[in-house]
mmCIF file of C-alpha atoms and ligand atoms in Angstrom:
data_model
loop_
_atom_site.group_PDB
_atom_site.id
_atom_site.type_symbol
_atom_site.label_atom_id
_atom_site.label_comp_id
_atom_site.label_asym_id
_atom_site.label_seq_id
_atom_site.Cartn_x
_atom_site.Cartn_y
_atom_site.Cartn_z
ATOM 1 C CA MET X 1079 94.322 70.231 105.111
ATOM 2 C CA GLU X 1080 97.241 70.055 103.379
ATOM 3 C CA SER X 1081 100.334 69.109 105.812
ATOM 4 C CA LYS X 1082 103.361 71.553 106.046
ATOM 5 C CA PRO X 1083 105.576 70.818 102.843
ATOM 6 C CA HIS X 1084 108.788 68.895 104.181
ATOM 7 C CA PHE X 1085 111.018 71.643 102.599
ATOM 8 C CA ILE X 1086 109.576 73.994 105.426
ATOM 9 C CA LYS X 1087 110.109 71.555 107.974
ATOM 10 C CA TYR X 1088 113.576 71.002 106.853
ATOM 11 C CA LEU X 1089 114.554 74.658 106.883
ATOM 12 C CA GLU X 1090 112.951 75.147 110.320
ATOM 13 C CA SER X 1091 115.095 72.360 111.743
ATOM 14 C CA LYS X 1092 118.395 74.462 110.371
ATOM 15 C CA GLY X 1093 116.935 77.603 112.215
ATOM 16 C CA LEU X 1094 115.048 79.438 109.395
ATOM 17 C CA ARG X 1095 111.039 80.036 108.706
ATOM 18 C CA ALA X 1096 109.864 79.790 105.205
ATOM 19 C CA SER X 1097 106.421 79.698 103.182
ATOM 20 C CA VAL X 1098 105.345 79.501 99.791
ATOM 21 C CA VAL X 1099 102.803 80.991 97.424
ATOM 22 C CA SER X 1100 101.506 80.302 94.192
ATOM 23 C CA VAL X 1101 103.634 82.614 91.376
ATOM 24 C CA LYS X 1102 99.911 83.474 90.456
ATOM 25 C CA HIS X 1103 100.037 86.079 92.840
ATOM 26 C CA LEU X 1104 103.193 88.060 91.555
ATOM 27 C CA GLU X 1105 100.908 90.409 89.859
ATOM 28 C CA GLU X 1106 98.949 91.240 93.052
ATOM 29 C CA LEU X 1107 101.879 92.301 94.736
ATOM 30 C CA GLY X 1108 102.967 94.443 92.459
ATOM 31 C CA SER X 1109 99.470 95.870 92.064
ATOM 32 C CA GLU X 1110 99.298 96.413 95.895
ATOM 33 C CA ILE X 1111 102.315 98.749 96.131
ATOM 34 C CA MET X 1112 101.358 100.510 93.108
ATOM 35 C CA SER X 1113 97.939 101.382 94.294
ATOM 36 C CA LEU X 1114 99.487 103.231 97.540
ATOM 37 C CA ARG X 1115 101.677 104.628 94.926
ATOM 38 C CA ALA X 1116 98.661 105.987 92.878
ATOM 39 C CA LYS X 1117 97.168 107.390 95.859
ATOM 40 C CA GLY X 1118 100.199 109.385 96.553
ATOM 41 C CA LEU X 1119 100.904 107.513 99.973
ATOM 42 C CA PHE X 1120 104.241 106.367 98.613
ATOM 43 C CA ALA X 1121 106.939 109.134 97.897
ATOM 44 C CA ASP X 1122 107.963 109.393 94.138
ATOM 45 C CA GLU X 1123 111.549 109.885 95.424
ATOM 46 C CA ILE X 1124 111.406 106.215 97.280
ATOM 47 C CA TYR X 1125 110.193 104.745 94.122
ATOM 48 C CA ARG X 1126 112.680 106.373 91.712
ATOM 49 C CA THR X 1127 115.436 105.795 94.418
ATOM 50 C CA TYR X 1128 115.089 101.913 95.049
ATOM 51 C CA GLY X 1129 114.207 101.162 91.507
ATOM 52 C CA PRO X 1130 110.697 99.697 89.971
ATOM 53 C CA GLN X 1131 112.106 96.260 90.069
ATOM 54 C CA PHE X 1132 111.140 95.588 94.030
ATOM 55 C CA PHE X 1133 107.437 97.530 93.546
ATOM 56 C CA ASP X 1134 106.229 96.128 90.342
ATOM 57 C CA PRO X 1135 108.032 92.792 89.906
ATOM 58 C CA HIS X 1136 107.780 90.453 86.678
ATOM 59 C CA LEU X 1137 108.614 86.799 86.484
ATOM 60 C CA PRO X 1138 111.892 86.935 84.877
ATOM 61 C CA LYS X 1139 112.153 86.065 81.351
ATOM 62 C CA ARG X 1140 114.468 83.088 81.539
ATOM 63 C CA PHE X 1141 111.911 81.284 83.822
ATOM 64 C CA PRO X 1142 108.646 81.181 82.050
ATOM 65 C CA GLY X 1143 107.833 77.888 83.895
ATOM 66 C CA ALA X 1144 108.130 79.384 87.758
ATOM 67 C CA LYS X 1145 105.223 77.584 89.516
ATOM 68 C CA SER X 1146 105.957 79.179 93.218
ATOM 69 C CA ILE X 1147 107.468 82.085 95.336
ATOM 70 C CA ILE X 1148 109.318 80.621 97.964
ATOM 71 C CA VAL X 1149 110.088 82.940 101.126
ATOM 72 C CA VAL X 1150 112.601 82.342 103.753
ATOM 73 C CA SER X 1151 113.514 83.967 106.655
ATOM 74 C CA THR X 1152 116.677 84.327 108.654
ATOM 75 C CA PRO X 1153 117.718 85.738 111.686
ATOM 76 C CA GLN X 1154 120.475 88.601 111.856
ATOM 77 C CA PRO X 1155 121.553 90.241 114.940
ATOM 78 C CA ALA X 1156 122.676 93.765 114.980
ATOM 79 C CA LEU X 1157 126.785 94.607 114.531
ATOM 80 C CA ARG X 1158 128.946 96.362 116.823
ATOM 81 C CA ALA X 1159 131.728 97.916 115.224
ATOM 82 C CA LYS X 1160 134.772 99.734 117.400
ATOM 83 C CA PHE X 1161 136.244 103.052 116.317
ATOM 84 C CA HIS X 1162 138.959 104.427 117.842
ATOM 85 C CA TYR X 1163 139.099 108.122 117.939
ATOM 86 C CA ARG X 1164 140.921 110.909 120.022
ATOM 87 C CA GLY X 1165 142.178 108.134 122.531
ATOM 88 C CA LYS X 1166 138.703 106.838 122.957
ATOM 89 C CA ALA X 1167 136.939 103.856 121.660
ATOM 90 C CA PHE X 1168 133.240 104.155 120.485
ATOM 91 C CA ASP X 1169 130.912 101.280 119.724
ATOM 92 C CA PHE X 1170 128.580 101.851 116.942
ATOM 93 C CA LEU X 1171 125.809 99.601 115.699
ATOM 94 C CA VAL X 1172 125.005 98.253 112.193
ATOM 95 C CA PRO X 1173 121.267 97.284 112.160
ATOM 96 C CA PRO X 1174 120.455 93.697 111.014
ATOM 97 C CA THR X 1175 120.170 93.309 106.934
ATOM 98 C CA TYR X 1176 122.809 95.690 106.295
ATOM 99 C CA TYR X 1177 125.684 93.028 105.629
ATOM 100 C CA ASP X 1178 125.816 89.145 104.717
ATOM 101 C CA ALA X 1179 123.142 89.580 101.902
ATOM 102 C CA TYR X 1180 125.199 87.111 99.249
ATOM 103 C CA LYS X 1181 125.961 84.828 102.034
ATOM 104 C CA VAL X 1182 122.557 84.673 103.519
ATOM 105 C CA THR X 1183 121.208 83.875 100.056
ATOM 106 C CA TRP X 1184 123.792 81.172 99.105
ATOM 107 C CA LYS X 1185 123.258 79.060 102.214
ATOM 108 C CA THR X 1186 119.419 79.569 101.982
ATOM 109 C CA ARG X 1187 119.729 78.005 98.442
ATOM 110 C CA LYS X 1188 122.019 75.534 99.516
ATOM 111 C CA LEU X 1189 119.421 74.272 102.406
ATOM 112 C CA LEU X 1190 116.520 74.413 99.694
ATOM 113 C CA LYS X 1191 118.508 72.434 97.394
ATOM 114 C CA GLU X 1192 119.133 70.101 100.547
ATOM 115 C CA ALA X 1193 115.503 69.902 101.559
ATOM 116 C CA PHE X 1194 114.332 68.975 97.793
ATOM 117 C CA ALA X 1195 116.801 66.361 97.165
ATOM 118 C CA PRO X 1196 116.912 63.918 95.366
ATOM 119 C CA LYS X 1197 114.463 65.870 93.666
ATOM 120 C CA SER X 1198 116.022 69.032 91.809
ATOM 121 C CA TYR X 1199 114.145 72.313 91.423
ATOM 122 C CA ARG X 1200 115.558 75.816 89.832
ATOM 123 C CA LEU X 1201 115.818 78.447 92.089
ATOM 124 C CA VAL X 1202 115.834 81.711 90.655
ATOM 125 C CA ARG X 1203 116.477 84.872 93.151
ATOM 126 C CA ALA X 1204 113.429 87.086 93.094
ATOM 127 C CA ALA X 1205 113.218 90.615 93.432
ATOM 128 C CA LEU X 1206 110.228 91.832 95.180
ATOM 129 C CA PRO X 1207 108.527 93.771 97.793
ATOM 130 C CA LEU X 1208 109.848 91.136 100.212
ATOM 131 C CA LYS X 1209 107.761 92.203 103.434
ATOM 132 C CA LEU X 1210 104.401 92.220 101.809
ATOM 133 C CA LEU X 1211 105.329 88.938 100.525
ATOM 134 C CA ALA X 1212 106.502 87.631 103.501
ATOM 135 C CA VAL X 1213 103.130 88.809 105.405
ATOM 136 C CA ARG X 1214 100.858 87.774 102.590
ATOM 137 C CA SER X 1215 102.680 84.589 102.602
ATOM 138 C CA GLY X 1216 101.741 83.911 106.410
ATOM 139 C CA LEU X 1217 105.814 84.082 107.394
ATOM 140 C CA ALA X 1218 105.536 87.255 109.205
ATOM 141 C CA GLN X 1219 103.374 90.310 110.474
ATOM 142 C CA TYR X 1220 103.282 93.801 109.824
ATOM 143 C CA GLY X 1221 104.140 96.299 112.763
ATOM 144 C CA LYS X 1222 103.337 99.807 112.665
ATOM 145 C CA THR X 1223 107.070 100.053 112.174
ATOM 146 C CA ASN X 1224 106.382 98.849 109.010
ATOM 147 C CA ILE X 1225 108.767 96.217 109.367
ATOM 148 C CA THR X 1226 107.867 92.554 109.577
ATOM 149 C CA TYR X 1227 107.981 90.408 112.428
ATOM 150 C CA VAL X 1228 108.336 86.716 112.155
ATOM 151 C CA PRO X 1229 107.862 84.973 115.838
ATOM 152 C CA GLY X 1230 111.109 83.920 117.591
ATOM 153 C CA PHE X 1231 112.948 86.699 115.477
ATOM 154 C CA GLY X 1232 111.155 89.440 115.969
ATOM 155 C CA SER X 1233 112.212 92.204 113.382
ATOM 156 C CA PHE X 1234 116.119 91.148 113.502
ATOM 157 C CA HIS X 1235 116.028 88.752 110.678
ATOM 158 C CA ARG X 1236 116.848 88.916 106.706
ATOM 159 C CA LEU X 1237 113.996 87.846 103.958
ATOM 160 C CA THR X 1238 115.012 86.211 100.742
ATOM 161 C CA ALA X 1239 112.696 84.836 97.703
ATOM 162 C CA PHE X 1240 113.186 82.629 95.166
ATOM 163 C CA TYR X 1241 111.142 81.822 92.116
ATOM 164 C CA SER X 1242 110.811 78.227 91.693
ATOM 165 C CA ASP X 1243 109.172 75.329 89.314
ATOM 166 C CA TYR X 1244 108.210 73.627 92.572
ATOM 167 C CA ASP X 1245 104.602 73.070 92.054
ATOM 168 C CA SER X 1246 103.728 73.682 95.694
ATOM 169 C CA PRO X 1247 100.428 71.403 97.272
ATOM 170 C CA VAL X 1248 100.049 74.138 99.299
ATOM 171 C CA ASP X 1249 99.398 78.114 98.911
ATOM 172 C CA TYR X 1250 99.591 79.978 102.150
ATOM 173 C CA TRP X 1251 98.290 82.982 100.193
ATOM 174 C CA ARG X 1252 96.087 85.099 102.716
ATOM 175 C CA GLU X 1253 95.401 88.798 103.844
ATOM 176 C CA LYS X 1254 97.725 91.003 105.182
ATOM 177 C CA GLU X 1255 98.049 90.914 109.075
ATOM 178 C CA ALA X 1256 99.122 93.443 111.895
ATOM 179 C CA LEU X 1257 100.669 92.350 114.943
ATOM 180 C CA PRO X 1258 98.076 92.304 117.576
ATOM 181 C CA LEU X 1259 99.242 94.812 119.950
ATOM 182 C CA CYS X 1260 99.869 97.613 117.253
ATOM 183 C CA SER X 1261 96.343 98.622 117.895
ATOM 184 C CA LYS X 1262 96.834 100.097 121.498
ATOM 185 C CA CYS X 1263 100.675 100.663 121.304
ATOM 186 C CA ARG X 1264 102.669 103.910 120.590
ATOM 187 C CA ALA X 1265 106.194 102.754 121.177
ATOM 188 C CA CYS X 1266 107.613 103.397 117.750
ATOM 189 C CA LEU X 1267 105.839 106.177 116.970
ATOM 190 C CA ASN X 1268 106.833 108.092 120.307
ATOM 191 C CA VAL X 1269 110.497 107.208 120.029
ATOM 192 C CA CYS X 1270 110.716 107.830 115.758
ATOM 193 C CA PRO X 1271 112.892 110.784 115.422
ATOM 194 C CA THR X 1272 111.740 112.022 112.566
ATOM 195 C CA SER X 1273 107.922 111.402 112.717
ATOM 196 C CA ALA X 1274 108.142 109.148 109.656
ATOM 197 C CA ILE X 1275 105.888 107.032 111.806
ATOM 198 C CA GLN X 1276 102.824 109.057 111.949
ATOM 199 C CA LYS X 1277 99.060 108.119 114.252
ATOM 200 C CA ASP X 1278 96.983 108.689 111.427
ATOM 201 C CA ARG X 1279 98.387 105.949 108.814
ATOM 202 C CA PHE X 1280 100.118 102.742 108.769
ATOM 203 C CA LEU X 1281 102.148 103.053 105.935
ATOM 204 C CA ILE X 1282 105.370 105.481 107.104
ATOM 205 C CA ARG X 1283 106.205 108.348 105.525
ATOM 206 C CA ALA X 1284 109.469 106.598 104.083
ATOM 207 C CA ASP X 1285 110.988 109.841 102.631
ATOM 208 C CA ARG X 1286 111.378 110.989 106.266
ATOM 209 C CA CYS X 1287 112.880 107.872 107.916
ATOM 210 C CA LEU X 1288 116.278 108.506 108.931
ATOM 211 C CA THR X 1289 117.503 105.587 107.396
ATOM 212 C CA PHE X 1290 116.415 106.987 103.821
ATOM 213 C CA LEU X 1291 118.528 110.008 104.462
ATOM 214 C CA ASN X 1292 121.619 108.617 105.951
ATOM 215 C CA GLU X 1293 122.031 105.523 103.043
ATOM 216 C CA LYS X 1294 122.110 108.437 100.479
ATOM 217 C CA PRO X 1295 125.755 109.703 99.190
ATOM 218 C CA SER X 1296 127.971 111.438 102.096
ATOM 219 C CA LYS X 1297 127.912 114.340 99.698
ATOM 220 C CA LYS X 1298 124.033 115.122 99.958
ATOM 221 C CA GLY X 1299 124.583 115.710 103.711
ATOM 222 C CA PHE X 1300 121.779 115.835 105.811
ATOM 223 C CA PRO X 1301 118.528 118.189 105.772
ATOM 224 C CA GLY X 1302 118.133 121.372 107.829
ATOM 225 C CA TRP X 1303 115.154 120.106 109.416
ATOM 226 C CA LEU X 1304 116.786 116.801 110.911
ATOM 227 C CA ASP X 1305 117.770 117.043 114.654
ATOM 228 C CA SER X 1306 121.548 115.820 115.016
ATOM 229 C CA LYS X 1307 120.266 113.925 118.109
ATOM 230 C CA SER X 1308 118.520 111.308 116.050
ATOM 231 C CA HIS X 1309 121.501 109.388 114.729
ATOM 232 C CA ASN X 1310 122.007 106.341 116.514
ATOM 233 C CA THR X 1311 123.787 103.638 114.146
ATOM 234 C CA ILE X 1312 126.453 104.038 111.693
ATOM 235 C CA ILE X 1313 123.743 103.333 108.940
ATOM 236 C CA GLY X 1314 120.113 103.336 109.197
ATOM 237 C CA CYS X 1315 118.345 103.521 112.650
ATOM 238 C CA LEU X 1316 117.118 101.024 115.275
ATOM 239 C CA ARG X 1317 114.980 103.444 117.315
ATOM 240 C CA CYS X 1318 111.546 101.969 116.324
ATOM 241 C CA GLN X 1319 112.589 98.165 116.399
ATOM 242 C CA ARG X 1320 114.057 98.551 119.734
ATOM 243 C CA ALA X 1321 111.760 100.180 121.383
ATOM 244 C CA CYS X 1322 108.930 97.305 120.311
ATOM 245 C CA PRO X 1323 107.672 94.923 122.697
ATOM 246 C CA TYR X 1324 107.748 92.025 119.829
ATOM 247 C CA ASN X 1325 111.903 92.652 119.943
ATOM 248 C CA LYS X 1326 112.172 92.123 123.830
ATOM 249 C CA GLU X 1327 113.951 88.994 123.323
ATOM 250 C CA VAL X 1328 116.333 89.908 120.296
ATOM 251 C CA ALA X 1329 117.246 93.470 122.008
ATOM 252 C CA ASP X 1330 120.490 92.124 122.829
ATOM 253 C CA PHE X 1331 121.170 89.937 119.627
ATOM 254 C CA ILE X 1332 124.313 91.764 118.588
ATOM 255 C CA GLU X 1333 127.829 90.587 117.324
ATOM 256 C CA ASP X 1334 130.624 92.348 117.378
ATOM 257 C CA ARG X 1335 132.540 92.539 114.224
ATOM 258 C CA GLY X 1336 134.706 95.446 113.021
ATOM 259 C CA ASN X 1337 137.382 97.247 114.768
ATOM 260 C CA PHE X 1338 138.849 100.686 113.106
ATOM 261 C CA SER X 1339 142.017 101.774 114.668
ATOM 262 C CA GLU X 1340 142.677 105.137 115.125
ATOM 263 C CA LYS X 1341 144.564 105.910 111.748
ATOM 264 C CA GLU X 1342 141.742 104.094 109.957
ATOM 265 C CA THR X 1343 139.088 106.255 111.780
ATOM 266 C CA ALA X 1344 140.794 109.415 110.952
ATOM 267 C CA TYR X 1345 141.103 108.397 107.234
ATOM 268 C CA LEU X 1346 137.340 107.590 107.383
ATOM 269 C CA LEU X 1347 136.678 110.915 108.766
ATOM 270 C CA SER X 1348 138.670 112.546 105.858
ATOM 271 C CA GLY X 1349 136.624 112.107 103.403
ATOM 272 C CA LYS X 1350 139.226 111.604 100.733
ATOM 273 C CA PHE X 1351 139.220 107.840 99.365
ATOM 274 C CA SER X 1352 141.595 106.683 96.598
ATOM 275 C CA GLY X 1353 143.895 103.772 95.459
ATOM 276 C CA GLU X 1354 144.785 100.762 97.460
ATOM 277 C CA LYS X 1355 144.353 102.450 100.811
ATOM 278 C CA ALA X 1356 140.653 102.798 99.842
ATOM 279 C CA LYS X 1357 140.153 99.346 98.807
ATOM 280 C CA LYS X 1358 141.516 97.676 101.839
ATOM 281 C CA ILE X 1359 139.382 99.878 103.899
ATOM 282 C CA GLN X 1360 136.342 99.276 101.337
ATOM 283 C CA THR X 1361 137.240 95.559 102.055
ATOM 284 C CA LYS X 1362 136.777 96.164 105.666
ATOM 285 C CA LEU X 1363 133.953 97.716 105.906
ATOM 286 C CA GLY X 1364 132.090 95.512 103.535
ATOM 287 C CA ARG X 1365 132.288 92.821 106.267
ATOM 288 C CA ILE X 1366 130.141 95.077 108.138
ATOM 289 C CA GLY X 1367 127.962 96.157 105.192
ATOM 290 C CA LEU X 1368 129.140 99.371 104.778
ATOM 291 C CA ASP X 1369 131.012 101.061 101.595
ATOM 292 C CA LEU X 1370 132.699 104.281 101.733
ATOM 293 C CA SER X 1371 129.904 106.209 100.043
ATOM 294 C CA THR X 1372 128.576 107.248 103.369
ATOM 295 C CA PHE X 1373 131.583 108.228 105.057
ATOM 296 C CA PRO X 1374 132.507 110.758 106.397
ATOM 297 C CA ARG X 1375 129.091 111.962 107.136
ATOM 298 C CA ASN X 1376 127.420 109.306 109.115
ATOM 299 C CA LEU X 1377 130.512 108.692 111.440
ATOM 300 C CA LYS X 1378 131.282 112.167 111.882
ATOM 301 C CA VAL X 1379 127.584 113.059 113.086
ATOM 302 C CA LEU X 1380 127.601 109.763 115.643
ATOM 303 C CA LEU X 1381 130.986 110.781 116.983
ATOM 304 C CA ASP X 1382 130.301 114.673 117.247
ATOM 305 C CA LEU X 1383 127.286 113.705 119.556
ATOM 306 C CA GLN X 1384 129.222 110.969 121.621
ATOM 307 C CA SER X 1385 131.923 113.702 122.058
ATOM 308 C CA ARG X 1386 129.342 116.199 123.381
ATOM 309 C CA THR X 1387 127.728 113.728 125.567
ATOM 310 C CA LEU X 1388 130.809 113.013 126.881
ATOM 311 C CA ALA X 1389 131.742 116.785 127.536
ATOM 312 C CA GLN X 1390 128.253 117.357 129.471
HETATM 313 C C1 LIG W 2291 112.499 100.650 99.599
HETATM 314 C C2 LIG W 2291 112.888 99.776 100.908
HETATM 315 C C3 LIG W 2291 113.424 100.794 102.376
HETATM 316 C C4 LIG W 2291 112.952 102.532 102.297
HETATM 317 C C5 LIG W 2291 111.438 102.669 102.371
HETATM 318 C C6 LIG W 2291 110.802 101.746 103.235
HETATM 319 C C7 LIG W 2291 109.291 101.600 103.172
HETATM 320 N N1 LIG W 2291 108.953 101.529 104.559
HETATM 321 O O1 LIG W 2291 108.610 101.373 102.095
HETATM 322 C C8 LIG W 2291 113.593 102.953 103.338
HETATM 323 C C9 LIG W 2291 114.888 103.502 102.812
HETATM 324 C C10 LIG W 2291 113.317 103.998 104.170
HETATM 325 C C11 LIG W 2291 114.250 101.742 104.214
HETATM 326 C C12 LIG W 2291 114.273 101.525 105.370
HETATM 327 C C13 LIG W 2291 114.351 100.264 106.122
HETATM 328 N N2 LIG W 2291 114.468 99.252 105.933
HETATM 329 CO CO1 LIG W 2291 114.178 98.654 104.120
HETATM 330 N N3 LIG W 2291 113.713 98.292 102.289
HETATM 331 C C14 LIG W 2291 113.148 98.769 100.932
HETATM 332 C C15 LIG W 2291 112.769 97.675 99.952
HETATM 333 C C16 LIG W 2291 113.911 97.536 98.864
HETATM 334 C C17 LIG W 2291 111.282 97.807 99.691
HETATM 335 C C18 LIG W 2291 110.208 98.035 100.190
HETATM 336 C C19 LIG W 2291 108.735 98.264 100.183
HETATM 337 O O2 LIG W 2291 108.349 97.575 99.288
HETATM 338 N N4 LIG W 2291 108.190 99.332 100.157
HETATM 339 C C20 LIG W 2291 107.213 99.541 99.517
HETATM 340 C C21 LIG W 2291 106.392 99.831 100.729
HETATM 341 C C22 LIG W 2291 104.981 100.499 99.939
HETATM 342 O O3 LIG W 2291 105.726 98.717 100.985
HETATM 343 P P1 LIG W 2291 105.732 97.852 102.720
HETATM 344 O O4 LIG W 2291 106.321 99.016 103.539
HETATM 345 O O5 LIG W 2291 105.594 96.813 103.118
HETATM 346 O O6 LIG W 2291 104.015 98.653 102.669
HETATM 347 C C23 LIG W 2291 103.212 97.812 103.392
HETATM 348 C C24 LIG W 2291 102.566 98.424 104.861
HETATM 349 O O7 LIG W 2291 102.592 99.486 104.984
HETATM 350 C C25 LIG W 2291 101.294 97.838 104.601
HETATM 351 N N5 LIG W 2291 99.983 98.511 105.203
HETATM 352 C C26 LIG W 2291 99.388 99.162 104.849
HETATM 353 N N6 LIG W 2291 98.718 99.901 105.558
HETATM 354 C C27 LIG W 2291 98.041 98.644 106.233
HETATM 355 C C28 LIG W 2291 97.389 98.576 107.004
HETATM 356 C C29 LIG W 2291 97.631 97.529 108.055
HETATM 357 C C30 LIG W 2291 96.169 96.823 109.027
HETATM 358 C C31 LIG W 2291 98.208 96.476 107.839
HETATM 359 C C32 LIG W 2291 98.391 95.123 108.442
HETATM 360 C C33 LIG W 2291 99.549 96.470 106.939
HETATM 361 C C34 LIG W 2291 99.411 97.641 106.052
HETATM 362 O O8 LIG W 2291 100.942 97.609 103.413
HETATM 363 C C35 LIG W 2291 101.889 97.889 102.478
HETATM 364 C C36 LIG W 2291 102.020 97.394 101.104
HETATM 365 O O9 LIG W 2291 100.820 97.145 100.653
HETATM 366 C C37 LIG W 2291 113.038 95.917 100.922
HETATM 367 C C38 LIG W 2291 113.564 95.075 99.986
HETATM 368 C C39 LIG W 2291 112.760 94.452 99.407
HETATM 369 N N7 LIG W 2291 112.922 93.851 98.078
HETATM 370 O O10 LIG W 2291 111.305 94.229 99.676
HETATM 371 C C40 LIG W 2291 113.951 96.386 101.975
HETATM 372 C C41 LIG W 2291 113.422 95.783 103.483
HETATM 373 C C42 LIG W 2291 112.173 96.316 103.393
HETATM 374 N N8 LIG W 2291 114.356 96.998 104.504
HETATM 375 C C43 LIG W 2291 114.684 96.190 105.298
HETATM 376 C C44 LIG W 2291 114.912 97.054 106.381
HETATM 377 C C45 LIG W 2291 115.871 96.102 107.672
HETATM 378 C C46 LIG W 2291 114.816 98.524 106.330
HETATM 379 C C47 LIG W 2291 115.208 99.279 107.898
HETATM 380 C C48 LIG W 2291 114.698 98.674 109.301
HETATM 381 C C49 LIG W 2291 116.977 99.626 107.809
HETATM 382 C C50 LIG W 2291 117.323 99.809 109.255
HETATM 383 N N9 LIG W 2291 116.887 101.273 109.608
HETATM 384 O O11 LIG W 2291 117.676 99.548 109.938
HETATM 385 C C51 LIG W 2291 114.791 100.408 107.507
HETATM 386 C C52 LIG W 2291 113.182 100.202 108.340
HETATM 387 C C53 LIG W 2291 112.294 101.813 107.962
HETATM 388 C C54 LIG W 2291 110.688 101.498 108.120
HETATM 389 N N10 LIG W 2291 110.515 101.641 109.504
HETATM 390 O O12 LIG W 2291 110.243 100.897 107.550
HETATM 391 C C55 LIG W 2291 114.169 94.803 105.366
HETATM 392 C C56 LIG W 2291 112.910 94.479 106.329
HETATM 393 C C57 LIG W 2291 113.403 93.223 107.094
HETATM 394 C C58 LIG W 2291 112.112 92.833 107.870
HETATM 395 N N11 LIG W 2291 112.637 92.389 108.967
HETATM 396 O O13 LIG W 2291 110.895 93.252 107.829
HETATM 397 C C59 LIG W 2291 113.896 94.563 103.918
HETATM 398 C C60 LIG W 2291 113.132 93.779 103.430
HETATM 399 C C61 LIG W 2291 115.490 94.183 103.167
HETATM 400 C C62 LIG W 2291 116.005 92.793 103.665
HETATM 401 N N12 LIG W 2291 116.121 92.400 102.458
HETATM 402 O O14 LIG W 2291 115.938 92.665 104.418
HETATM 403 N N13 LIG W 2291 113.854 100.378 103.588
HETATM 404 S S1 LIG W 2292 106.187 99.244 118.959
HETATM 405 FE FE1 LIG W 2292 103.972 98.952 119.444
HETATM 406 S S2 LIG W 2292 102.856 99.863 117.876
HETATM 407 FE FE2 LIG W 2292 105.163 99.726 116.976
HETATM 408 S S3 LIG W 2292 105.497 97.793 115.983
HETATM 409 FE FE3 LIG W 2292 105.715 97.036 117.598
HETATM 410 S S4 LIG W 2292 103.701 96.635 118.755
HETATM 411 FE FE4 LIG W 2292 103.231 97.670 116.961
HETATM 412 S S1 LIG W 2293 113.739 103.520 111.244
HETATM 413 FE FE1 LIG W 2293 114.196 105.290 112.898
HETATM 414 S S2 LIG W 2293 113.624 106.767 111.399
HETATM 415 FE FE2 LIG W 2293 112.630 105.030 110.000
HETATM 416 S S3 LIG W 2293 110.988 104.712 110.819
HETATM 417 FE FE3 LIG W 2293 111.842 103.876 112.588
HETATM 418 S S4 LIG W 2293 112.465 104.794 114.069
HETATM 419 FE FE4 LIG W 2293 111.723 105.951 112.311
#
């Protein structure tokens, strides 16, 4: 058996995990996702919203000589941001992966370049179904949450992939795998507030996932069937990930970032954004992976919920 490539060992020494597959599997990645769509299991609304580039990927025209796909997992904490409202401070979480996308990609590329030196390979960021790639490359396993888990990181990690002309001596392609406990555990299913995780299918009903609903622009509101008690983060949702036994070690992996004064919170709740003021707060929100598009809706619903709880 071929030994682990040096670049993987190097990234591991820097606290990351990596894997590599031959570029010949690219078509298979797309056809696997598209076959779910053909069976009607993958909602059209998701396909249209997030664009076909992730689901049916093609090699970029500018890089016909790519030989491999490198996939890297970087641990990421959830963020805790403070909002001051009517004399009280409220802490709300931003789940991992909403923020620092550019920073993580830049750092990953830099580490890969260092690992390959003195050789120099091209690294072109790849838009792909990243979870499927991570699992089929042996880097991760699927949970019934439909999120991927990496040993030591749980599901609190960010995936990044690159096409490369690095001709890997090993190809880690394999069948997909679920976490061993998923066959008898129901923790994520029991806590999912929208029944997006269902007992008779592995693939979630992504169109019901709270994340899909609260990533939409604020003016879209929330559907009538959604229980207001479902909301738990300022974007996305952490219910299934926090309930999962494979995330026990990362449950408190939280970084404090972002503090919004009474004035700023009031502005975010006003829903009227323009000019320099909007630009300034947009920059501040950007540091925690948010933008003005989901305000005031997501903040308002959390503050209403917290105020009701405090009043009880
Ligand atoms: C579209 C999208 C969404 C959509 C749809 C999600 C979905 N499940 O499809 C919405 C908006 C709902 C969403 C939500 C979230 N997302 Co999202 N999303 C994406 C995106 C752009 C594409 C995902 C995709 O390929 N979907 C297509 C479906 C069909 O693929 P799939 O879920 O992998 O389906 C597989 C499994 O169901 C499995 N399967 C099916 N049956 C069986 C049976 C067995 C036995 C086994 C083992 C497997 C298995 O096989 C399927 C593929 O063949 C990626 C970014 C990217 N470039 O990949 C991020 C991405 C997947 N999201 C991510 C995250 C973090 C989230 C959220 C956790 C955000 C949050 N709340 O904090 C939630 C999680 C929701 C959930 N429970 O899945 C991360 C995942 C990181 C990780 N640790 O795995 C990604 C990779 C973004 C990133 N760069 O970090 N997301
Ligand atoms: S909570 Fe249980 S069923 Fe859900 S992903 Fe984790 S181990 Fe699997
Ligand atoms: S992110 Fe929330 S709504 Fe989506 S599947 Fe997990 S628990 Fe359900």
